Structures are given as structure tokens and as C-alpha cells.
PDB file of C-alpha atoms in Angstrom:
ATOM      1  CA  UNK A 149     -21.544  40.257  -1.207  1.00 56.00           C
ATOM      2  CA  UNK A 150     -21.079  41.152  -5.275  1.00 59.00           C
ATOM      3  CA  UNK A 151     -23.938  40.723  -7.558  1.00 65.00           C
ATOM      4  CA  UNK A 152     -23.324  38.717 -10.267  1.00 68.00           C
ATOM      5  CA  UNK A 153     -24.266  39.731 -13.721  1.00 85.00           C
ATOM      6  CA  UNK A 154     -25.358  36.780 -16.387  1.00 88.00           C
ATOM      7  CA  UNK A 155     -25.356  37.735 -19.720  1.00 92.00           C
ATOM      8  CA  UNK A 156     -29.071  38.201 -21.377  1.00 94.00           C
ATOM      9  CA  UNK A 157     -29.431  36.191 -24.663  1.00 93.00           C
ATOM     10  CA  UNK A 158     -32.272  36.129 -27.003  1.00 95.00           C
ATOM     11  CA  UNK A 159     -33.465  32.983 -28.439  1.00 96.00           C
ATOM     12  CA  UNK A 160     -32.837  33.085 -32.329  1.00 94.00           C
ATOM     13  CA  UNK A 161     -36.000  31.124 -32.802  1.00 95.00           C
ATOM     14  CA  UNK A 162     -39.404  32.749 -30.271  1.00 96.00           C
ATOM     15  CA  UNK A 163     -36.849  35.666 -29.170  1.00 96.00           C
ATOM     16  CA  UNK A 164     -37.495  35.032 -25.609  1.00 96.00           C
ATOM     17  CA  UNK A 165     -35.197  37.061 -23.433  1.00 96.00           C
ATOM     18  CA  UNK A 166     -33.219  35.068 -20.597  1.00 95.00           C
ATOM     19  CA  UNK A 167     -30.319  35.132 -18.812  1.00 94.00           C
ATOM     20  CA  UNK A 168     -27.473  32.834 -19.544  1.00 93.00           C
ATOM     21  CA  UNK A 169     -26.360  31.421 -16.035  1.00 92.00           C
ATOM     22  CA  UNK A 170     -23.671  28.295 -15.524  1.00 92.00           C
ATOM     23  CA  UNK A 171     -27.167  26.537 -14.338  1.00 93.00           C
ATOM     24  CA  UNK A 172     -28.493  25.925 -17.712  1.00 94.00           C
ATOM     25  CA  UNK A 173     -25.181  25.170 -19.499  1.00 96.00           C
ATOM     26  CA  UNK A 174     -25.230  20.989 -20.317  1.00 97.00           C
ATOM     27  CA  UNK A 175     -22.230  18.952 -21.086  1.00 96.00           C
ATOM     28  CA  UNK A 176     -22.978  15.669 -23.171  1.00 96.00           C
ATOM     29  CA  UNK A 177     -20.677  13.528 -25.074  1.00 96.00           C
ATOM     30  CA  UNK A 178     -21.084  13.451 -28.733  1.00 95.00           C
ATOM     31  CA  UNK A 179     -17.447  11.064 -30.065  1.00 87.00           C
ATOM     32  CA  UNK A 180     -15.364   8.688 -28.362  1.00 89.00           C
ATOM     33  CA  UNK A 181     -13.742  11.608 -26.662  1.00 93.00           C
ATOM     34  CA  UNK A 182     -15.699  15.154 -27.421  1.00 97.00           C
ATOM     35  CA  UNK A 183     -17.950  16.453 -25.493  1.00 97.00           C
ATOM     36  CA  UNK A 184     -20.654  19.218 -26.900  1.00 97.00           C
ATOM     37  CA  UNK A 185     -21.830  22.575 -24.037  1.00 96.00           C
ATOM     38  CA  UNK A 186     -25.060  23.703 -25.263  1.00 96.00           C
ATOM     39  CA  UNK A 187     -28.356  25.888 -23.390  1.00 96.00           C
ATOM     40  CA  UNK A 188     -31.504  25.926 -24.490  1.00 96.00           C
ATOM     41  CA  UNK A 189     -33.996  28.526 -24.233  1.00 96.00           C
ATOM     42  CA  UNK A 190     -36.191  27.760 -21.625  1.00 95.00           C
ATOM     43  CA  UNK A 191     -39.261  28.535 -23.479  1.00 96.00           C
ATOM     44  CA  UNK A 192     -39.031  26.845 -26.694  1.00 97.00           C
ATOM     45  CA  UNK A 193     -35.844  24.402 -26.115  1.00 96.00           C
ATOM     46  CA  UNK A 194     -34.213  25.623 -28.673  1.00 96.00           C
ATOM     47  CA  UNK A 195     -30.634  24.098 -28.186  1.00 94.00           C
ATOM     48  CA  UNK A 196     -27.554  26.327 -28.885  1.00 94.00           C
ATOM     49  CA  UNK A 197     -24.006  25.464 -28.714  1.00 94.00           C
ATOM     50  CA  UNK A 198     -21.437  26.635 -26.842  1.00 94.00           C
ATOM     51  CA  UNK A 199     -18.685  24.464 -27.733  1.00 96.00           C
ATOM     52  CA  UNK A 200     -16.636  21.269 -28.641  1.00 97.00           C
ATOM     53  CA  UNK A 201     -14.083  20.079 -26.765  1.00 97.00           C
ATOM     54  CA  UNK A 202     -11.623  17.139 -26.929  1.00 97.00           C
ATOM     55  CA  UNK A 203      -8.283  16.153 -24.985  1.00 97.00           C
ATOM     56  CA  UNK A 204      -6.643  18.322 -26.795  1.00 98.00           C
ATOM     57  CA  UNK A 205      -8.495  21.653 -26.118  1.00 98.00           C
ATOM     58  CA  UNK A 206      -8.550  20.492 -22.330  1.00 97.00           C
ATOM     59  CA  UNK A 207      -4.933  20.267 -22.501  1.00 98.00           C
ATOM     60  CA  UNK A 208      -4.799  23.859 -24.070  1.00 98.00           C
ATOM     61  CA  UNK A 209      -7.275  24.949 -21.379  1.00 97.00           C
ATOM     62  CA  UNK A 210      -4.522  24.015 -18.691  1.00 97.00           C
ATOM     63  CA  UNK A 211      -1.784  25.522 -20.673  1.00 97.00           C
ATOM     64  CA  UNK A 212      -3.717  28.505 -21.148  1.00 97.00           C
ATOM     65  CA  UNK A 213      -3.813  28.855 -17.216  1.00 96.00           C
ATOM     66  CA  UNK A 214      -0.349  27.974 -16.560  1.00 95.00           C
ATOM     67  CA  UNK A 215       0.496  30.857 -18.629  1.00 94.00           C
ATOM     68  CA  UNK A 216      -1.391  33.265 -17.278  1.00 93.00           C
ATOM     69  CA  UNK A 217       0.071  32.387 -13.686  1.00 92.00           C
ATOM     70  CA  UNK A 218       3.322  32.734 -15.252  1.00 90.00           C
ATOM     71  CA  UNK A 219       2.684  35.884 -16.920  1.00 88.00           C
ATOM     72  CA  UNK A 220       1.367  37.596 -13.620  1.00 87.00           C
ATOM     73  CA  UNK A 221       5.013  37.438 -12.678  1.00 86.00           C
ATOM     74  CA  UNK A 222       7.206  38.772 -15.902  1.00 79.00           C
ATOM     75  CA  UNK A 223       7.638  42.295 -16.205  1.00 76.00           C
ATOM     76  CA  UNK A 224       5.007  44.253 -18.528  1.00 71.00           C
ATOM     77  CA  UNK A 225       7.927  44.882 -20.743  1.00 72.00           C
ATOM     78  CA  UNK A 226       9.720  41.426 -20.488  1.00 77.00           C
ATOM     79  CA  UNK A 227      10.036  39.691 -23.601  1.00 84.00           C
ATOM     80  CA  UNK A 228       9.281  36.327 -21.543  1.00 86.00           C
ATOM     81  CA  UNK A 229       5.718  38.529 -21.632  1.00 89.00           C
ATOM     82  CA  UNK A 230       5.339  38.943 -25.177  1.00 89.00           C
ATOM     83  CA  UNK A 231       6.375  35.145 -25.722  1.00 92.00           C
ATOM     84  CA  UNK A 232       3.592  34.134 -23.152  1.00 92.00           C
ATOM     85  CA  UNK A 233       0.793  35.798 -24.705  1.00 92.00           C
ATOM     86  CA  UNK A 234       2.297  35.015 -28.482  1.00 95.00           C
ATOM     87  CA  UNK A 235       1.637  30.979 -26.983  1.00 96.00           C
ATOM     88  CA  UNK A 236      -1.754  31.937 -25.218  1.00 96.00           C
ATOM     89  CA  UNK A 237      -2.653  33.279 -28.327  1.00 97.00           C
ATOM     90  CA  UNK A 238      -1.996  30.395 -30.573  1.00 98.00           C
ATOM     91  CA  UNK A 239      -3.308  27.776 -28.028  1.00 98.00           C
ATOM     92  CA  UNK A 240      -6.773  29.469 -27.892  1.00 97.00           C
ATOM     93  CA  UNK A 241      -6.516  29.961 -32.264  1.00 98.00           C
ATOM     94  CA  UNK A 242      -6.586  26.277 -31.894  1.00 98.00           C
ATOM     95  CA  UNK A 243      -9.040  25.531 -29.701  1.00 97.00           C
ATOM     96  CA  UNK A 244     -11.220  27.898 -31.582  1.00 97.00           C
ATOM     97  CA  UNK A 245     -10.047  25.343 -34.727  1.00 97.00           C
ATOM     98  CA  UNK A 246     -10.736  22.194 -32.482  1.00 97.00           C
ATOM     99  CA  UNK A 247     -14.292  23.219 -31.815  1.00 96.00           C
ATOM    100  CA  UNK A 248     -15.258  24.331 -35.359  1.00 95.00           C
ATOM    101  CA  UNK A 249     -13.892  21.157 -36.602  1.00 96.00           C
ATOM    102  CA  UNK A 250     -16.173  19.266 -34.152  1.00 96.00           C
ATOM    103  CA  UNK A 251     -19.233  21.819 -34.963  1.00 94.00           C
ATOM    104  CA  UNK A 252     -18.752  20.331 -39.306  1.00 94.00           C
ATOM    105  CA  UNK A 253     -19.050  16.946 -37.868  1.00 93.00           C
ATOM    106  CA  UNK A 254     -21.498  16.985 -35.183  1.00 93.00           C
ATOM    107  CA  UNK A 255     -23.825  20.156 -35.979  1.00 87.00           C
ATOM    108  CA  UNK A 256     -23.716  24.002 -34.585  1.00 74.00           C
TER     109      UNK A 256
END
């Protein structure tokens, strides 16, 4: 059975060490239709955010999968290929836009 490795994160605010598991990611909705992931450290609950996301970025997410099932069956030098990942590209650019709009209105 593989190990899994979690990323280690240190709190910006007691520097606590710990690692960042799916366990102590949170979902909670923040708008009619965003929802905010956050941690927090588990020693001084300091929250931190992960992300925003809204239909829209869901959508993308989807998308974004499609694609890469798609691309795992072009050619490496298929222009189909470099069309795919041109589209990934722009569709996570966008979420990335999606979330920092959502991070002005509701806090980072």
C-alpha cells in the first residue's frame, strides 16, 4: 500500500508546523452561490483560505477534466493537443480570476 505524503504548512501567525491533509479542509458558503475552502491551524485557529468557488469555476473544473481525458488520446504532436491545453489553460486563468474576485469581496 503507497504512503501518502501531505504537504507541511506553517501557520503565518504561532508558526506551528502541521500537515495539510483533505481532513482539515472546510467548505462553507459565503454568497447565494460561492462557497469559501479554508484550514486552520490546529493550534491557534488561524483560518486560511484555499479558495472561492462559484458555478462557474465548477463548470470549468469539469471542463478542465474532460480535457484532460481527451488529451490522453491526441498525439503529443497533434495540434488537437496544443488546442486542448491552450483551453485548459485559459479555463484555469479564470478560475484563478473567479476566486480572487470572490477573495476582494469576502476576505483572503
Amino acid at each position: 500500500m503507497a504512503t501518502v505524503k501531505h504537504q507541511i504548512v506553517d501557520c503565518d501567525e504561532c508558526k506551528h508546523k502541521f500537515k495539510l491533509k483533505p481532513s482539515i479542509l472546510k467548505t462553507e458558503k459565503v454568497g447565494e452561490e460561492v462557497e469559501r475552502t479554508y484550514f486552520k491551524c490546529p493550534k491557534c485557529k488561524h483560518k486560511f483560505i484555499v479558495v472561492y468557488k462559484d458555478k462557474e469555476f465548477n463548470n470549468n473544473l469539469i471542463e478542465i477534466d474532460n480535457i484532460r481525458k481527451k488529451a490522453t488520446k491526441v498525439s503529443a504532436n497533434n495540434k488537437d493537443l496544443k488546442e486542448l491545453i491552450n483551453l485548459q489553460n485559459k479555463l484555469h486563468e479564470r478560475n484563478l480570476e473567479i476566486s480572487g474576485m470572490y477573495k476582494k469581496i469576502y476576505g483572503a
